[in-house]
Amino acid sequence: MTQISFPHQAAAAAKAIKPGFIPHVGLVLGSGLGGLADLLTDATIIPYDELPGFPISTIQGHAGRLLLGYLEGVPIACLQGRVHYYEGAQNDKVKNIVRTLRVLGCEIFFATNASGSLRTDVEPGNLMLIHDHINMQGTNPLLGPNDDEFGERFVGMENAYDPALRKILHEAAKEIGFSLPEGVYLSVLGPMFETPAEIRAFRTLGADAVGMSTVSEVIVARHCGLRVAVVSAITNLASGMSDEQITHDGTLHFAGQATERMTLLINGFLRKLNV
């Protein structure tokens, strides 16, 4: 007897709670950005511990809930919080979350995160649209046997961050009235913040922002055919670029400052989708 995979089990559990609901966009809310979930209408809230195979986040600012509802009339599966490798999460846990979105019916994977800026022209409280990434986490969520149900063994990453979706985001930002610089996101394992020497090295590599998440999710999303968009809330200048000490509380504070701008951008983006 073939065992049903965790993504199918989790999707079945969600569908049993909200039958007939098919989300178009899977939205991941990063550190300090979870309040965006409160804007969903007709929302059904499902704690992660009620979804088979889902990890439980241990980090402040990550509520650990799946919300199924509508934003700007678009059906959304909203992940309020994520799990990180530094919490002890295994690759299967990372895969289960993203693949569950795919099984539920999502076609777009939209991730937000809190990150440090490696550019002096993109200061805390601003947003950065990600157009590429560098994986410095020392692992890959696709390690091990391939699951052919979700995708092929070898995944092209040259257009991992969908150009058409980025265009829509730029249009939305322009209509709102703020700039949306693009950049390369570099993901580290954490949980310690980077050293000044590491930041200098990362800048040499071409990174514009640094954080401890997202890249693994993007890899899984592309493997299973989801279109990807990622926006970072800049919460600090990276280590060695200012006299300010970097703390998680500071990250949450500046992510909160960016919430209004992130909300306007996501709403504008969703209004422009042809769903």
CSV table of C-alpha atoms in Angstrom, one decimal:
chain,number,residue,atom,x,y,z
A,1,MET,CA,0.0,0.0,0.0
A,2,THR,CA,1.5,3.4,-1.1
A,3,GLN,CA,1.8,5.9,1.8
A,4,ILE,CA,0.2,9.2,1.2
A,5,SER,CA,2.9,12.0,1.3
A,6,PHE,CA,2.8,14.7,3.9
A,7,PRO,CA,2.0,17.5,1.4
A,8,HIS,CA,-1.1,15.5,0.3
A,9,GLN,CA,-2.1,14.8,3.9
A,10,ALA,CA,-1.7,18.4,4.9
A,11,ALA,CA,-3.6,19.6,1.9
A,12,ALA,CA,-6.4,17.1,2.6
A,13,ALA,CA,-6.6,18.4,6.2
A,14,ALA,CA,-6.9,22.0,5.0
A,15,LYS,CA,-9.5,21.1,2.4
A,16,ALA,CA,-11.5,19.3,5.0
A,17,ILE,CA,-11.6,22.5,7.1
A,18,LYS,CA,-12.3,24.8,4.2
A,19,PRO,CA,-13.8,22.6,1.4
A,20,GLY,CA,-13.9,23.9,-2.1
A,21,PHE,CA,-11.3,26.6,-1.5
A,22,ILE,CA,-8.5,26.7,-4.1
A,23,PRO,CA,-5.8,29.3,-3.5
A,24,HIS,CA,-4.1,31.0,-6.4
A,25,VAL,CA,-1.2,32.6,-4.4
A,26,GLY,CA,0.8,31.1,-1.6
A,27,LEU,CA,2.0,34.0,0.6
A,28,VAL,CA,4.8,33.5,3.1
A,29,LEU,CA,5.1,36.2,5.8
A,30,GLY,CA,8.6,36.6,7.3
A,31,SER,CA,9.8,38.0,10.7
A,32,GLY,CA,7.7,40.8,12.0
A,33,LEU,CA,5.4,40.8,8.9
A,34,GLY,CA,2.8,38.4,10.2
A,35,GLY,CA,0.3,41.2,10.8
A,36,LEU,CA,-0.4,41.3,7.1
A,37,ALA,CA,-2.5,38.1,7.6
A,38,ASP,CA,-5.1,40.1,9.5
A,39,LEU,CA,-6.1,41.7,6.2
A,40,LEU,CA,-7.4,38.5,4.7
A,41,THR,CA,-11.2,38.3,4.4
A,42,ASP,CA,-13.3,35.2,5.0
A,43,ALA,CA,-10.2,33.7,6.6
A,44,THR,CA,-10.0,30.2,8.0
A,45,ILE,CA,-7.1,29.8,10.5
A,46,ILE,CA,-5.3,26.5,10.8
A,47,PRO,CA,-2.4,26.1,13.3
A,48,TYR,CA,0.6,24.3,11.8
A,49,ASP,CA,0.3,21.5,14.4
A,50,GLU,CA,-3.0,20.5,12.8
A,51,LEU,CA,-1.3,19.9,9.4
A,52,PRO,CA,0.7,16.6,9.0
A,53,GLY,CA,4.3,17.1,8.2
A,54,PHE,CA,4.4,20.9,9.0
A,55,PRO,CA,7.2,22.2,11.2
A,56,ILE,CA,6.5,24.2,14.3
A,57,SER,CA,8.4,27.6,14.4
A,58,THR,CA,10.1,28.5,17.6
A,59,ILE,CA,11.1,32.1,16.7
A,60,GLN,CA,9.4,35.2,17.9
A,61,GLY,CA,7.5,36.9,15.1
A,62,HIS,CA,6.5,33.6,13.4
A,63,ALA,CA,3.0,32.6,14.5
A,64,GLY,CA,3.0,29.2,12.8
A,65,ARG,CA,-0.5,29.3,11.2
A,66,LEU,CA,-2.0,28.7,7.7
A,67,LEU,CA,-4.7,31.1,6.8
A,68,LEU,CA,-7.0,30.4,3.8
A,69,GLY,CA,-8.9,33.5,2.7
A,70,TYR,CA,-9.1,36.4,0.2
A,71,LEU,CA,-7.0,39.5,-0.4
A,72,GLU,CA,-8.1,42.0,-3.1
A,73,GLY,CA,-10.5,39.2,-4.2
A,74,VAL,CA,-7.7,36.8,-4.9
A,75,PRO,CA,-7.8,33.4,-3.0
A,76,ILE,CA,-4.7,33.2,-0.8
A,77,ALA,CA,-3.0,30.5,1.2
A,78,CYS,CA,-1.1,32.6,3.7
A,79,LEU,CA,1.7,31.1,5.8
A,80,GLN,CA,2.1,33.2,8.9
A,81,GLY,CA,5.6,32.3,9.8
A,82,ARG,CA,8.2,29.9,8.5
A,83,VAL,CA,10.7,27.5,10.0
A,84,HIS,CA,14.5,27.9,9.6
A,85,TYR,CA,17.3,25.4,9.3
A,86,TYR,CA,19.0,26.8,12.4
A,87,GLU,CA,15.9,25.7,14.4
A,88,GLY,CA,16.8,22.1,13.5
A,89,ALA,CA,14.4,21.8,10.6
A,90,GLN,CA,15.1,19.1,8.2
A,91,ASN,CA,14.8,19.3,4.4
A,92,ASP,CA,11.6,17.4,4.4
A,93,LYS,CA,9.9,20.0,6.7
A,94,VAL,CA,10.9,22.8,4.3
A,95,LYS,CA,9.7,20.8,1.3
A,96,ASN,CA,6.4,19.9,2.9
A,97,ILE,CA,5.3,23.5,3.4
A,98,VAL,CA,5.9,24.6,-0.2
A,99,ARG,CA,4.6,21.4,-1.8
A,100,THR,CA,1.4,21.6,0.3
A,101,LEU,CA,0.8,25.0,-1.4
A,102,ARG,CA,1.2,23.3,-4.7
A,103,VAL,CA,-1.2,20.5,-3.9
A,104,LEU,CA,-3.7,23.0,-2.6
A,105,GLY,CA,-3.7,24.6,-6.1
A,106,CYS,CA,-1.4,27.6,-5.8
A,107,GLU,CA,0.3,28.7,-9.0
A,108,ILE,CA,2.4,31.6,-7.5
A,109,PHE,CA,4.7,31.5,-4.5
A,110,PHE,CA,5.2,35.0,-3.0
A,111,ALA,CA,7.6,35.1,-0.1
A,112,THR,CA,8.5,38.0,2.2
A,113,ASN,CA,11.4,38.1,4.6
A,114,ALA,CA,13.4,40.4,6.8
A,115,SER,CA,16.9,41.0,5.7
A,116,GLY,CA,20.0,43.1,6.2
A,117,SER,CA,21.0,45.5,3.4
A,118,LEU,CA,24.5,45.4,2.0
A,119,ARG,CA,23.8,48.7,0.1
A,120,THR,CA,24.0,52.1,1.8
A,121,ASP,CA,21.3,53.4,-0.6
A,122,VAL,CA,18.7,50.9,0.7
A,123,GLU,CA,18.1,51.8,4.3
A,124,PRO,CA,16.1,50.1,7.1
A,125,GLY,CA,12.3,50.4,6.6
A,126,ASN,CA,12.5,50.1,2.8
A,127,LEU,CA,11.8,47.2,0.6
A,128,MET,CA,13.9,45.3,-1.9
A,129,LEU,CA,12.6,43.2,-4.8
A,130,ILE,CA,14.8,40.0,-5.2
A,131,HIS,CA,15.8,39.0,-8.7
A,132,ASP,CA,18.4,36.3,-7.9
A,133,HIS,CA,20.0,34.6,-4.9
A,134,ILE,CA,23.2,33.1,-3.6
A,135,ASN,CA,22.8,30.0,-1.4
A,136,MET,CA,25.4,30.0,1.4
A,137,GLN,CA,23.4,27.8,3.8
A,138,GLY,CA,25.5,24.7,3.2
A,139,THR,CA,22.6,22.5,2.3
A,140,ASN,CA,19.9,22.1,-0.4
A,141,PRO,CA,16.2,21.0,0.2
A,142,LEU,CA,16.4,18.8,-2.9
A,143,LEU,CA,19.1,16.5,-1.4
A,144,GLY,CA,18.2,12.8,-1.5
A,145,PRO,CA,15.8,10.8,-3.8
A,146,ASN,CA,13.8,12.9,-6.2
A,147,ASP,CA,10.0,12.9,-6.0
A,148,ASP,CA,9.0,12.8,-9.6
A,149,GLU,CA,5.4,13.8,-8.7
A,150,PHE,CA,6.6,17.3,-8.0
A,151,GLY,CA,9.4,17.9,-10.5
A,152,GLU,CA,12.4,16.7,-12.4
A,153,ARG,CA,15.7,15.8,-10.8
A,154,PHE,CA,17.6,18.8,-12.2
A,155,VAL,CA,16.0,22.2,-11.9
A,156,GLY,CA,17.0,25.3,-13.9
A,157,MET,CA,17.4,28.4,-11.8
A,158,GLU,CA,18.2,31.1,-14.3
A,159,ASN,CA,14.8,32.7,-14.1
A,160,ALA,CA,13.9,31.5,-10.6
A,161,TYR,CA,12.4,34.9,-9.8
A,162,ASP,CA,9.7,35.4,-12.4
A,163,PRO,CA,10.4,38.4,-14.6
A,164,ALA,CA,6.7,39.0,-15.4
A,165,LEU,CA,5.8,39.0,-11.7
A,166,ARG,CA,8.6,41.4,-11.0
A,167,LYS,CA,7.3,43.7,-13.7
A,168,ILE,CA,3.9,43.8,-12.0
A,169,LEU,CA,5.5,44.6,-8.6
A,170,HIS,CA,7.4,47.5,-10.2
A,171,GLU,CA,4.2,48.8,-11.7
A,172,ALA,CA,2.4,48.5,-8.4
A,173,ALA,CA,5.2,50.3,-6.5
A,174,LYS,CA,5.2,53.1,-9.1
A,175,GLU,CA,1.4,53.6,-8.7
A,176,ILE,CA,1.8,53.8,-4.9
A,177,GLY,CA,4.6,56.2,-5.2
A,178,PHE,CA,7.8,54.6,-3.9
A,179,SER,CA,10.9,53.1,-5.4
A,180,LEU,CA,11.5,49.3,-5.4
A,181,PRO,CA,15.2,48.6,-5.9
A,182,GLU,CA,16.1,45.1,-7.1
A,183,GLY,CA,18.9,43.0,-5.6
A,184,VAL,CA,20.5,39.7,-5.0
A,185,TYR,CA,19.6,37.9,-1.7
A,186,LEU,CA,22.2,35.8,0.0
A,187,SER,CA,21.0,33.2,2.5
A,188,VAL,CA,23.1,32.0,5.4
A,189,LEU,CA,22.4,29.3,7.9
A,190,GLY,CA,22.3,31.4,11.1
A,191,PRO,CA,21.3,31.8,13.8
A,192,MET,CA,24.2,34.2,14.5
A,193,PHE,CA,24.4,37.4,12.6
A,194,GLU,CA,27.2,37.8,10.1
A,195,THR,CA,30.6,39.2,10.8
A,196,PRO,CA,31.9,42.4,9.2
A,197,ALA,CA,34.4,40.3,7.3
A,198,GLU,CA,31.7,38.0,6.0
A,199,ILE,CA,29.7,41.0,4.8
A,200,ARG,CA,32.7,42.4,2.9
A,201,ALA,CA,33.0,39.0,1.2
A,202,PHE,CA,29.3,38.8,0.4
A,203,ARG,CA,29.5,42.2,-1.2
A,204,THR,CA,32.4,41.0,-3.3
A,205,LEU,CA,30.2,38.1,-4.4
A,206,GLY,CA,27.5,40.5,-5.6
A,207,ALA,CA,25.0,40.2,-2.7
A,208,ASP,CA,22.7,43.1,-2.0
A,209,ALA,CA,20.8,41.7,1.0
A,210,VAL,CA,21.4,38.9,3.5
A,211,GLY,CA,19.1,36.7,5.6
A,212,MET,CA,18.6,33.3,7.0
A,213,SER,CA,15.6,32.0,5.0
A,214,THR,CA,13.8,32.0,1.7
A,215,VAL,CA,16.3,30.4,-0.7
A,216,SER,CA,15.5,26.9,0.3
A,217,GLU,CA,11.8,27.6,-0.2
A,218,VAL,CA,12.4,29.2,-3.6
A,219,ILE,CA,14.3,26.1,-4.7
A,220,VAL,CA,11.4,23.8,-3.8
A,221,ALA,CA,8.9,26.1,-5.4
A,222,ARG,CA,10.7,26.1,-8.7
A,223,HIS,CA,11.2,22.4,-8.5
A,224,CYS,CA,7.4,21.9,-8.3
A,225,GLY,CA,6.6,24.5,-11.0
A,226,LEU,CA,5.5,27.5,-9.0
A,227,ARG,CA,6.1,31.0,-10.2
A,228,VAL,CA,8.1,32.9,-7.6
A,229,ALA,CA,8.2,36.5,-6.3
A,230,VAL,CA,10.2,37.6,-3.3
A,231,VAL,CA,10.3,41.0,-1.5
A,232,SER,CA,12.6,41.7,1.4
A,233,ALA,CA,11.8,44.2,4.2
A,234,ILE,CA,15.1,45.8,5.0
A,235,THR,CA,15.6,45.8,8.8
A,236,ASN,CA,19.2,46.9,9.2
A,237,LEU,CA,22.4,47.7,7.5
A,238,ALA,CA,24.6,44.6,7.5
A,239,SER,CA,27.3,44.1,10.1
A,240,GLY,CA,30.1,46.6,9.9
A,241,MET,CA,28.2,49.1,7.8
A,242,SER,CA,27.0,51.2,10.8
A,243,ASP,CA,27.6,51.6,14.5
A,244,GLU,CA,24.2,50.1,15.4
A,245,GLN,CA,24.2,46.7,17.1
A,246,ILE,CA,22.1,44.1,15.2
A,247,THR,CA,19.5,42.3,17.3
A,248,HIS,CA,16.4,40.2,16.6
A,249,ASP,CA,14.3,42.8,18.4
A,250,GLY,CA,15.6,45.4,16.1
A,251,THR,CA,14.8,43.2,13.1
A,252,LEU,CA,11.1,42.9,14.3
A,253,HIS,CA,11.0,46.7,14.9
A,254,PHE,CA,12.1,47.7,11.4
A,255,ALA,CA,10.0,44.9,9.8
A,256,GLY,CA,7.0,46.5,11.5
A,257,GLN,CA,8.0,49.9,10.1
A,258,ALA,CA,8.0,48.3,6.6
A,259,THR,CA,4.7,46.5,7.1
A,260,GLU,CA,2.5,49.4,5.7
A,261,ARG,CA,4.6,49.7,2.6
A,262,MET,CA,4.7,45.9,2.1
A,263,THR,CA,0.9,45.8,2.6
A,264,LEU,CA,0.3,48.4,-0.1
A,265,LEU,CA,2.7,46.6,-2.5
A,266,ILE,CA,1.1,43.2,-2.0
A,267,ASN,CA,-2.4,44.6,-2.4
A,268,GLY,CA,-1.4,46.5,-5.6
A,269,PHE,CA,0.3,43.4,-6.9
A,270,LEU,CA,-2.8,41.3,-6.4
A,271,ARG,CA,-5.1,43.8,-8.0
A,272,LYS,CA,-3.0,43.5,-11.2
A,273,LEU,CA,-3.1,39.8,-11.4
A,274,ASN,CA,-5.4,38.3,-14.0
A,275,VAL,CA,-7.0,35.6,-11.9
